[in-house]
Amino acid sequence: INYNLANRPPNPAELFSDGLHHSAARIELGDLRFDPELSNRFSLTYAIKNSKIHLVFDTFYNSIDKYMYLRPVDILQSNRGAFPVWEYQQTNATFFGADISLNYNISESFSLLNKTAFIKGYDNTTDLPLIDIPAFSTLNSVTYTNNGWCNFSVSLKSEWVFEQNEF
């Protein structure tokens, strides 16, 4: 079980952005009135390890006061074309999620691996989901290893990333 208290001052982009971001092809607007973020994070990790199984389950809950993030707000028409307008904003936010990693040794040569990640983030002020939160994802693999044959190893992997459809 772990508790973290952290704070973060605004970075220069969050404060001083005021125009076209050439590599992103969008207008970004900062805000000089931003206050530092304050984060309270609780996490719980559970692990099991023996000769057959290695399991790590990690879950967390994070409450951030004055969370700073970039959000699309408008479209600007100019003589150079249309550009989306993104604005740095501050809100109170809540994040929670879990990561699971399971490695199961079927035999000396075969093993299974699963890595799963889940995260949600919400704007407490508007009671809406936050933008740019990764979707649920899971990765599975089956691996064959033969150390007696030049350390030969081959894996078959599948990765499934769900659609992020909350924002």
Short mmCIF file of N, CA and C in Angstrom, two decimals:
data_model
loop_
_atom_site.label_atom_id
_atom_site.label_comp_id
_atom_site.label_asym_id
_atom_site.label_seq_id
_atom_site.Cartn_x
_atom_site.Cartn_y
_atom_site.Cartn_z
N ILE A 1 0.87 -1.17 0.00
CA ILE A 1 0.00 0.00 0.00
C ILE A 1 0.90 1.22 0.00
N ASN A 2 0.54 2.22 -0.81
CA ASN A 2 1.37 3.40 -0.93
C ASN A 2 0.51 4.65 -1.03
N TYR A 3 0.98 5.75 -0.46
CA TYR A 3 0.35 7.05 -0.60
C TYR A 3 1.42 8.04 -1.04
N ASN A 4 1.12 8.82 -2.08
CA ASN A 4 2.05 9.85 -2.56
C ASN A 4 1.36 11.20 -2.56
N LEU A 5 2.07 12.20 -2.12
CA LEU A 5 1.62 13.59 -2.21
C LEU A 5 2.64 14.30 -3.08
N ALA A 6 2.17 14.92 -4.18
CA ALA A 6 3.09 15.58 -5.09
C ALA A 6 2.46 16.87 -5.61
N ASN A 7 3.34 17.80 -6.00
CA ASN A 7 2.84 18.99 -6.68
C ASN A 7 3.72 19.28 -7.87
N ARG A 8 3.17 20.04 -8.82
CA ARG A 8 3.88 20.34 -10.05
C ARG A 8 3.53 21.76 -10.48
N PRO A 9 4.54 22.61 -10.67
CA PRO A 9 4.24 23.95 -11.18
C PRO A 9 3.95 23.88 -12.68
N PRO A 10 3.26 24.88 -13.22
CA PRO A 10 3.02 24.89 -14.67
C PRO A 10 4.32 24.99 -15.45
N ASN A 11 4.39 24.32 -16.60
CA ASN A 11 5.59 24.45 -17.43
C ASN A 11 5.41 25.65 -18.37
N PRO A 12 6.47 26.12 -19.02
CA PRO A 12 6.36 27.32 -19.86
C PRO A 12 5.31 27.22 -20.97
N ALA A 13 5.13 26.06 -21.58
CA ALA A 13 4.13 25.93 -22.64
C ALA A 13 2.72 26.17 -22.09
N GLU A 14 2.45 25.65 -20.88
CA GLU A 14 1.13 25.83 -20.27
C GLU A 14 0.87 27.30 -19.92
N LEU A 15 1.92 28.05 -19.67
CA LEU A 15 1.77 29.46 -19.31
C LEU A 15 1.81 30.40 -20.52
N PHE A 16 2.76 30.19 -21.45
CA PHE A 16 3.07 31.20 -22.46
C PHE A 16 2.63 30.87 -23.88
N SER A 17 2.08 29.69 -24.15
CA SER A 17 1.66 29.37 -25.52
C SER A 17 0.63 30.39 -25.98
N ASP A 18 0.84 30.89 -27.22
CA ASP A 18 -0.09 31.89 -27.74
C ASP A 18 0.02 31.96 -29.26
N GLY A 19 -0.25 30.84 -29.92
CA GLY A 19 -0.20 30.87 -31.37
C GLY A 19 -0.03 29.50 -31.97
N LEU A 20 0.42 29.51 -33.22
CA LEU A 20 0.52 28.28 -34.01
C LEU A 20 1.66 27.40 -33.52
N HIS A 21 1.33 26.13 -33.25
CA HIS A 21 2.33 25.11 -32.94
C HIS A 21 2.61 24.42 -34.27
N HIS A 22 3.74 24.73 -34.89
CA HIS A 22 3.99 24.33 -36.27
C HIS A 22 4.04 22.81 -36.46
N SER A 23 4.63 22.07 -35.54
CA SER A 23 4.72 20.63 -35.75
C SER A 23 3.38 19.93 -35.52
N ALA A 24 2.49 20.51 -34.70
CA ALA A 24 1.17 19.91 -34.45
C ALA A 24 0.09 20.50 -35.35
N ALA A 25 0.41 21.59 -36.07
CA ALA A 25 -0.53 22.27 -36.96
C ALA A 25 -1.81 22.66 -36.23
N ARG A 26 -1.64 23.26 -35.06
CA ARG A 26 -2.78 23.74 -34.30
C ARG A 26 -2.39 24.99 -33.52
N ILE A 27 -3.39 25.76 -33.15
CA ILE A 27 -3.18 26.94 -32.32
C ILE A 27 -3.25 26.48 -30.87
N GLU A 28 -2.25 26.85 -30.06
CA GLU A 28 -2.25 26.51 -28.64
C GLU A 28 -2.24 27.79 -27.83
N LEU A 29 -3.10 27.82 -26.79
CA LEU A 29 -3.22 28.99 -25.94
C LEU A 29 -2.95 28.62 -24.49
N GLY A 30 -1.98 29.29 -23.88
CA GLY A 30 -1.65 29.07 -22.48
C GLY A 30 -2.42 30.03 -21.59
N ASP A 31 -2.12 29.98 -20.29
CA ASP A 31 -2.79 30.84 -19.32
C ASP A 31 -1.80 31.19 -18.20
N LEU A 32 -1.51 32.48 -18.05
CA LEU A 32 -0.55 32.93 -17.04
C LEU A 32 -1.09 32.84 -15.62
N ARG A 33 -2.38 32.56 -15.46
CA ARG A 33 -2.99 32.52 -14.13
C ARG A 33 -2.96 31.13 -13.49
N PHE A 34 -2.32 30.16 -14.13
CA PHE A 34 -2.32 28.80 -13.59
C PHE A 34 -1.61 28.71 -12.25
N ASP A 35 -2.18 27.88 -11.37
CA ASP A 35 -1.58 27.56 -10.08
C ASP A 35 -0.96 26.16 -10.16
N PRO A 36 -0.06 25.81 -9.25
CA PRO A 36 0.52 24.46 -9.26
C PRO A 36 -0.53 23.38 -9.01
N GLU A 37 -0.29 22.21 -9.62
CA GLU A 37 -1.14 21.03 -9.36
C GLU A 37 -0.78 20.46 -7.99
N LEU A 38 -1.77 19.82 -7.36
CA LEU A 38 -1.54 19.09 -6.11
C LEU A 38 -2.19 17.72 -6.25
N SER A 39 -1.38 16.68 -6.14
CA SER A 39 -1.83 15.31 -6.39
C SER A 39 -1.79 14.47 -5.11
N ASN A 40 -2.87 13.74 -4.86
CA ASN A 40 -2.95 12.75 -3.79
C ASN A 40 -3.21 11.40 -4.44
N ARG A 41 -2.24 10.52 -4.35
CA ARG A 41 -2.34 9.22 -5.04
C ARG A 41 -2.25 8.08 -4.02
N PHE A 42 -3.21 7.17 -4.13
CA PHE A 42 -3.22 5.95 -3.33
C PHE A 42 -3.03 4.78 -4.29
N SER A 43 -2.15 3.85 -3.94
CA SER A 43 -1.96 2.67 -4.80
C SER A 43 -1.80 1.42 -3.94
N LEU A 44 -2.17 0.32 -4.55
CA LEU A 44 -2.08 -0.98 -3.90
C LEU A 44 -1.48 -1.95 -4.90
N THR A 45 -0.43 -2.64 -4.48
CA THR A 45 0.23 -3.63 -5.34
C THR A 45 0.22 -4.97 -4.64
N TYR A 46 -0.12 -6.01 -5.40
CA TYR A 46 -0.11 -7.37 -4.89
C TYR A 46 0.69 -8.21 -5.87
N ALA A 47 1.62 -9.00 -5.36
CA ALA A 47 2.47 -9.82 -6.23
C ALA A 47 2.59 -11.23 -5.68
N ILE A 48 2.61 -12.18 -6.62
CA ILE A 48 2.84 -13.59 -6.31
C ILE A 48 3.95 -14.07 -7.25
N LYS A 49 4.92 -14.78 -6.69
CA LYS A 49 5.98 -15.31 -7.53
C LYS A 49 6.40 -16.67 -7.01
N ASN A 50 6.36 -17.65 -7.91
CA ASN A 50 6.93 -18.96 -7.62
C ASN A 50 7.51 -19.51 -8.91
N SER A 51 7.81 -20.80 -8.97
CA SER A 51 8.47 -21.35 -10.16
C SER A 51 7.55 -21.38 -11.39
N LYS A 52 6.24 -21.37 -11.19
CA LYS A 52 5.29 -21.43 -12.31
C LYS A 52 4.66 -20.08 -12.66
N ILE A 53 4.35 -19.28 -11.64
CA ILE A 53 3.56 -18.07 -11.85
C ILE A 53 4.28 -16.85 -11.31
N HIS A 54 4.21 -15.78 -12.08
CA HIS A 54 4.64 -14.46 -11.59
C HIS A 54 3.50 -13.50 -11.93
N LEU A 55 2.76 -13.08 -10.90
CA LEU A 55 1.60 -12.21 -11.05
C LEU A 55 1.84 -10.92 -10.30
N VAL A 56 1.58 -9.79 -10.96
CA VAL A 56 1.64 -8.48 -10.31
C VAL A 56 0.35 -7.75 -10.64
N PHE A 57 -0.38 -7.37 -9.60
CA PHE A 57 -1.63 -6.61 -9.73
C PHE A 57 -1.42 -5.26 -9.05
N ASP A 58 -1.54 -4.19 -9.83
CA ASP A 58 -1.30 -2.84 -9.32
C ASP A 58 -2.52 -1.98 -9.63
N THR A 59 -3.11 -1.37 -8.61
CA THR A 59 -4.27 -0.51 -8.80
C THR A 59 -4.00 0.84 -8.12
N PHE A 60 -4.65 1.89 -8.63
CA PHE A 60 -4.40 3.21 -8.07
C PHE A 60 -5.65 4.10 -8.15
N TYR A 61 -5.65 5.11 -7.30
CA TYR A 61 -6.65 6.18 -7.31
C TYR A 61 -5.89 7.48 -7.11
N ASN A 62 -6.09 8.45 -8.00
CA ASN A 62 -5.32 9.69 -7.95
C ASN A 62 -6.28 10.88 -8.07
N SER A 63 -6.25 11.74 -7.09
CA SER A 63 -7.06 12.96 -7.10
C SER A 63 -6.10 14.14 -7.28
N ILE A 64 -6.32 14.94 -8.35
CA ILE A 64 -5.42 16.05 -8.65
C ILE A 64 -6.21 17.35 -8.64
N ASP A 65 -5.84 18.25 -7.72
CA ASP A 65 -6.43 19.59 -7.70
C ASP A 65 -5.66 20.48 -8.67
N LYS A 66 -6.39 21.24 -9.47
CA LYS A 66 -5.84 22.17 -10.45
C LYS A 66 -5.01 21.43 -11.52
N TYR A 67 -5.52 20.29 -11.98
CA TYR A 67 -4.90 19.48 -13.04
C TYR A 67 -4.82 20.29 -14.32
N MET A 68 -3.65 20.34 -14.96
CA MET A 68 -3.45 21.08 -16.20
C MET A 68 -3.45 20.14 -17.39
N TYR A 69 -4.23 20.48 -18.41
CA TYR A 69 -4.30 19.65 -19.60
C TYR A 69 -4.66 20.49 -20.81
N LEU A 70 -4.46 19.93 -21.99
CA LEU A 70 -4.71 20.60 -23.26
C LEU A 70 -6.01 20.08 -23.84
N ARG A 71 -6.93 21.00 -24.19
CA ARG A 71 -8.26 20.61 -24.65
C ARG A 71 -8.63 21.38 -25.92
N PRO A 72 -9.24 20.69 -26.91
CA PRO A 72 -9.69 21.40 -28.12
C PRO A 72 -10.91 22.26 -27.80
N VAL A 73 -10.91 23.52 -28.30
CA VAL A 73 -12.01 24.43 -27.98
C VAL A 73 -12.65 25.08 -29.20
N ASP A 74 -11.95 25.17 -30.35
CA ASP A 74 -12.50 25.92 -31.48
C ASP A 74 -11.71 25.57 -32.75
N ILE A 75 -12.13 26.18 -33.87
CA ILE A 75 -11.39 26.10 -35.13
C ILE A 75 -11.21 27.53 -35.62
N LEU A 76 -9.98 27.88 -36.03
CA LEU A 76 -9.67 29.23 -36.50
C LEU A 76 -9.41 29.19 -37.99
N GLN A 77 -10.15 29.99 -38.74
CA GLN A 77 -9.92 30.13 -40.19
C GLN A 77 -8.94 31.28 -40.40
N SER A 78 -7.90 31.03 -41.18
CA SER A 78 -6.93 32.08 -41.48
C SER A 78 -6.57 32.02 -42.95
N ASN A 79 -5.74 32.98 -43.41
CA ASN A 79 -5.30 32.94 -44.80
C ASN A 79 -4.33 31.79 -45.06
N ARG A 80 -3.87 31.09 -44.01
CA ARG A 80 -3.00 29.92 -44.15
C ARG A 80 -3.77 28.61 -44.04
N GLY A 81 -5.10 28.69 -43.82
CA GLY A 81 -5.93 27.50 -43.70
C GLY A 81 -6.69 27.46 -42.39
N ALA A 82 -7.33 26.34 -42.15
CA ALA A 82 -8.09 26.15 -40.91
C ALA A 82 -7.22 25.42 -39.90
N PHE A 83 -7.20 25.92 -38.67
CA PHE A 83 -6.41 25.31 -37.62
C PHE A 83 -7.29 25.07 -36.40
N PRO A 84 -7.21 23.87 -35.80
CA PRO A 84 -7.92 23.67 -34.54
C PRO A 84 -7.25 24.49 -33.43
N VAL A 85 -8.06 24.98 -32.52
CA VAL A 85 -7.56 25.76 -31.39
C VAL A 85 -7.63 24.88 -30.15
N TRP A 86 -6.48 24.70 -29.50
CA TRP A 86 -6.38 23.93 -28.27
C TRP A 86 -5.98 24.90 -27.16
N GLU A 87 -6.57 24.74 -26.01
CA GLU A 87 -6.33 25.64 -24.90
C GLU A 87 -5.92 24.85 -23.65
N TYR A 88 -4.86 25.32 -23.00
CA TYR A 88 -4.49 24.72 -21.72
C TYR A 88 -5.52 25.14 -20.69
N GLN A 89 -6.03 24.16 -19.94
CA GLN A 89 -7.05 24.43 -18.94
C GLN A 89 -6.66 23.78 -17.63
N GLN A 90 -7.31 24.23 -16.56
CA GLN A 90 -7.06 23.69 -15.23
C GLN A 90 -8.39 23.27 -14.62
N THR A 91 -8.40 22.10 -13.99
CA THR A 91 -9.61 21.60 -13.35
C THR A 91 -9.22 20.66 -12.21
N ASN A 92 -10.20 20.23 -11.45
CA ASN A 92 -9.98 19.18 -10.46
C ASN A 92 -10.30 17.86 -11.14
N ALA A 93 -9.40 16.91 -11.06
CA ALA A 93 -9.54 15.66 -11.80
C ALA A 93 -9.34 14.45 -10.90
N THR A 94 -9.94 13.34 -11.33
CA THR A 94 -9.79 12.06 -10.65
C THR A 94 -9.37 11.01 -11.68
N PHE A 95 -8.35 10.24 -11.34
CA PHE A 95 -7.88 9.14 -12.18
C PHE A 95 -7.91 7.86 -11.35
N PHE A 96 -8.28 6.77 -11.99
CA PHE A 96 -8.16 5.46 -11.34
C PHE A 96 -7.90 4.42 -12.40
N GLY A 97 -7.29 3.31 -11.98
CA GLY A 97 -6.98 2.28 -12.95
C GLY A 97 -6.27 1.09 -12.32
N ALA A 98 -5.91 0.16 -13.21
CA ALA A 98 -5.23 -1.06 -12.77
C ALA A 98 -4.32 -1.57 -13.88
N ASP A 99 -3.23 -2.18 -13.48
CA ASP A 99 -2.31 -2.87 -14.38
C ASP A 99 -2.14 -4.28 -13.85
N ILE A 100 -2.24 -5.25 -14.75
CA ILE A 100 -2.06 -6.65 -14.38
C ILE A 100 -1.02 -7.25 -15.30
N SER A 101 -0.07 -7.96 -14.71
CA SER A 101 0.94 -8.66 -15.47
C SER A 101 1.01 -10.10 -14.95
N LEU A 102 0.81 -11.06 -15.84
CA LEU A 102 0.83 -12.47 -15.47
C LEU A 102 1.75 -13.22 -16.41
N ASN A 103 2.74 -13.90 -15.84
CA ASN A 103 3.64 -14.75 -16.61
C ASN A 103 3.50 -16.16 -16.03
N TYR A 104 3.06 -17.10 -16.87
CA TYR A 104 2.83 -18.47 -16.43
C TYR A 104 3.74 -19.40 -17.23
N ASN A 105 4.61 -20.12 -16.53
CA ASN A 105 5.51 -21.08 -17.16
C ASN A 105 4.81 -22.44 -17.24
N ILE A 106 4.36 -22.79 -18.44
CA ILE A 106 3.68 -24.06 -18.64
C ILE A 106 4.66 -25.21 -18.46
N SER A 107 5.83 -25.05 -19.04
CA SER A 107 6.90 -26.05 -18.92
C SER A 107 8.22 -25.30 -19.00
N GLU A 108 9.30 -26.04 -19.09
CA GLU A 108 10.61 -25.40 -19.21
C GLU A 108 10.76 -24.66 -20.54
N SER A 109 9.99 -25.07 -21.53
CA SER A 109 10.12 -24.48 -22.86
C SER A 109 8.99 -23.51 -23.23
N PHE A 110 7.80 -23.68 -22.67
CA PHE A 110 6.65 -22.86 -23.04
C PHE A 110 6.22 -21.95 -21.89
N SER A 111 5.87 -20.71 -22.24
CA SER A 111 5.34 -19.77 -21.24
C SER A 111 4.25 -18.90 -21.87
N LEU A 112 3.33 -18.47 -21.03
CA LEU A 112 2.26 -17.55 -21.42
C LEU A 112 2.46 -16.23 -20.69
N LEU A 113 2.15 -15.13 -21.37
CA LEU A 113 2.27 -13.81 -20.78
C LEU A 113 1.02 -13.01 -21.09
N ASN A 114 0.50 -12.31 -20.09
CA ASN A 114 -0.61 -11.38 -20.28
C ASN A 114 -0.29 -10.09 -19.56
N LYS A 115 -0.44 -8.97 -20.27
CA LYS A 115 -0.30 -7.64 -19.67
C LYS A 115 -1.55 -6.86 -20.03
N THR A 116 -2.25 -6.38 -19.00
CA THR A 116 -3.51 -5.67 -19.19
C THR A 116 -3.42 -4.33 -18.47
N ALA A 117 -3.95 -3.28 -19.12
CA ALA A 117 -3.93 -1.94 -18.54
C ALA A 117 -5.30 -1.29 -18.70
N PHE A 118 -5.76 -0.66 -17.62
CA PHE A 118 -7.06 0.01 -17.59
C PHE A 118 -6.90 1.32 -16.84
N ILE A 119 -7.36 2.43 -17.43
CA ILE A 119 -7.29 3.73 -16.76
C ILE A 119 -8.49 4.57 -17.16
N LYS A 120 -9.01 5.32 -16.22
CA LYS A 120 -10.11 6.27 -16.45
C LYS A 120 -9.71 7.59 -15.82
N GLY A 121 -10.13 8.68 -16.43
CA GLY A 121 -9.87 10.01 -15.91
C GLY A 121 -11.09 10.89 -16.09
N TYR A 122 -11.47 11.62 -15.05
CA TYR A 122 -12.68 12.44 -15.08
C TYR A 122 -12.41 13.85 -14.58
N ASP A 123 -13.07 14.81 -15.23
CA ASP A 123 -13.06 16.20 -14.80
C ASP A 123 -14.15 16.35 -13.75
N ASN A 124 -13.77 16.57 -12.50
CA ASN A 124 -14.75 16.66 -11.42
C ASN A 124 -15.61 17.92 -11.50
N THR A 125 -15.10 18.97 -12.14
CA THR A 125 -15.84 20.23 -12.24
C THR A 125 -17.02 20.10 -13.20
N THR A 126 -16.81 19.46 -14.36
CA THR A 126 -17.88 19.31 -15.35
C THR A 126 -18.52 17.93 -15.31
N ASP A 127 -17.96 17.01 -14.53
CA ASP A 127 -18.43 15.63 -14.45
C ASP A 127 -18.39 14.94 -15.81
N LEU A 128 -17.32 15.20 -16.58
CA LEU A 128 -17.12 14.61 -17.90
C LEU A 128 -15.77 13.90 -17.94
N PRO A 129 -15.62 12.92 -18.85
CA PRO A 129 -14.32 12.26 -19.01
C PRO A 129 -13.27 13.24 -19.55
N LEU A 130 -12.00 12.98 -19.23
CA LEU A 130 -10.90 13.79 -19.73
C LEU A 130 -10.46 13.30 -21.10
N ILE A 131 -9.88 14.21 -21.88
CA ILE A 131 -9.36 13.85 -23.20
C ILE A 131 -7.98 13.19 -23.06
N ASP A 132 -7.61 12.41 -24.06
CA ASP A 132 -6.28 11.77 -24.16
C ASP A 132 -6.00 10.74 -23.08
N ILE A 133 -7.03 10.07 -22.59
CA ILE A 133 -6.84 8.96 -21.65
C ILE A 133 -6.75 7.68 -22.48
N PRO A 134 -5.72 6.87 -22.29
CA PRO A 134 -5.57 5.66 -23.10
C PRO A 134 -6.74 4.69 -22.90
N ALA A 135 -7.07 3.96 -23.96
CA ALA A 135 -8.12 2.96 -23.91
C ALA A 135 -7.62 1.69 -23.21
N PHE A 136 -8.57 0.87 -22.76
CA PHE A 136 -8.26 -0.44 -22.19
C PHE A 136 -7.45 -1.23 -23.21
N SER A 137 -6.39 -1.90 -22.75
CA SER A 137 -5.58 -2.70 -23.67
C SER A 137 -5.10 -3.96 -22.98
N THR A 138 -4.89 -4.97 -23.79
CA THR A 138 -4.36 -6.23 -23.27
C THR A 138 -3.42 -6.84 -24.31
N LEU A 139 -2.33 -7.42 -23.84
CA LEU A 139 -1.34 -8.05 -24.69
C LEU A 139 -1.15 -9.48 -24.19
N ASN A 140 -1.20 -10.43 -25.12
CA ASN A 140 -1.00 -11.85 -24.80
C ASN A 140 0.11 -12.40 -25.67
N SER A 141 0.89 -13.31 -25.11
CA SER A 141 1.91 -13.97 -25.93
C SER A 141 2.16 -15.39 -25.40
N VAL A 142 2.51 -16.23 -26.34
CA VAL A 142 2.95 -17.59 -26.05
C VAL A 142 4.38 -17.68 -26.57
N THR A 143 5.29 -18.14 -25.73
CA THR A 143 6.70 -18.16 -26.09
C THR A 143 7.26 -19.57 -25.95
N TYR A 144 8.03 -19.98 -26.98
CA TYR A 144 8.76 -21.23 -26.94
C TYR A 144 10.24 -20.89 -26.88
N THR A 145 10.95 -21.47 -25.93
CA THR A 145 12.38 -21.22 -25.76
C THR A 145 13.12 -22.55 -25.71
N ASN A 146 14.24 -22.62 -26.44
CA ASN A 146 15.11 -23.80 -26.43
C ASN A 146 16.54 -23.31 -26.26
N ASN A 147 17.00 -23.25 -25.01
CA ASN A 147 18.35 -22.76 -24.73
C ASN A 147 19.44 -23.67 -25.26
N GLY A 148 19.13 -24.94 -25.46
CA GLY A 148 20.11 -25.89 -25.97
C GLY A 148 20.36 -25.73 -27.46
N TRP A 149 19.57 -24.94 -28.14
CA TRP A 149 19.74 -24.73 -29.58
C TRP A 149 20.01 -23.25 -29.85
N CYS A 150 21.20 -22.80 -29.50
CA CYS A 150 21.67 -21.43 -29.71
C CYS A 150 20.73 -20.39 -29.10
N ASN A 151 20.21 -20.68 -27.91
CA ASN A 151 19.29 -19.77 -27.21
C ASN A 151 18.10 -19.36 -28.07
N PHE A 152 17.54 -20.33 -28.81
CA PHE A 152 16.42 -20.09 -29.71
C PHE A 152 15.16 -19.72 -28.92
N SER A 153 14.45 -18.70 -29.41
CA SER A 153 13.20 -18.28 -28.80
C SER A 153 12.27 -17.74 -29.88
N VAL A 154 11.00 -18.14 -29.81
CA VAL A 154 10.00 -17.64 -30.76
C VAL A 154 8.71 -17.36 -29.98
N SER A 155 8.03 -16.27 -30.37
CA SER A 155 6.80 -15.88 -29.67
C SER A 155 5.69 -15.61 -30.66
N LEU A 156 4.49 -15.88 -30.22
CA LEU A 156 3.28 -15.51 -30.95
C LEU A 156 2.53 -14.53 -30.06
N LYS A 157 2.34 -13.30 -30.56
CA LYS A 157 1.75 -12.24 -29.74
C LYS A 157 0.46 -11.73 -30.35
N SER A 158 -0.43 -11.30 -29.47
CA SER A 158 -1.64 -10.59 -29.89
C SER A 158 -1.84 -9.41 -28.96
N GLU A 159 -2.23 -8.30 -29.55
CA GLU A 159 -2.50 -7.11 -28.75
C GLU A 159 -3.87 -6.58 -29.14
N TRP A 160 -4.67 -6.29 -28.14
CA TRP A 160 -6.02 -5.79 -28.37
C TRP A 160 -6.15 -4.47 -27.63
N VAL A 161 -6.38 -3.40 -28.38
CA VAL A 161 -6.60 -2.08 -27.80
C VAL A 161 -8.03 -1.69 -28.12
N PHE A 162 -8.83 -1.51 -27.10
CA PHE A 162 -10.23 -1.16 -27.28
C PHE A 162 -10.33 0.28 -27.78
N GLU A 163 -11.51 0.67 -28.20
CA GLU A 163 -11.75 2.03 -28.65
C GLU A 163 -11.98 2.94 -27.44
N GLN A 164 -11.34 4.11 -27.45
CA GLN A 164 -11.56 5.10 -26.41
C GLN A 164 -12.72 5.97 -26.91
N ASN A 165 -13.89 5.77 -26.34
CA ASN A 165 -15.07 6.47 -26.86
C ASN A 165 -15.78 7.31 -25.80
N GLU A 166 -15.08 7.68 -24.75
CA GLU A 166 -15.72 8.46 -23.70
C GLU A 166 -15.66 9.96 -23.95
N PHE A 167 -14.60 10.46 -24.61
CA PHE A 167 -14.50 11.90 -24.84
C PHE A 167 -14.97 12.20 -26.24
#
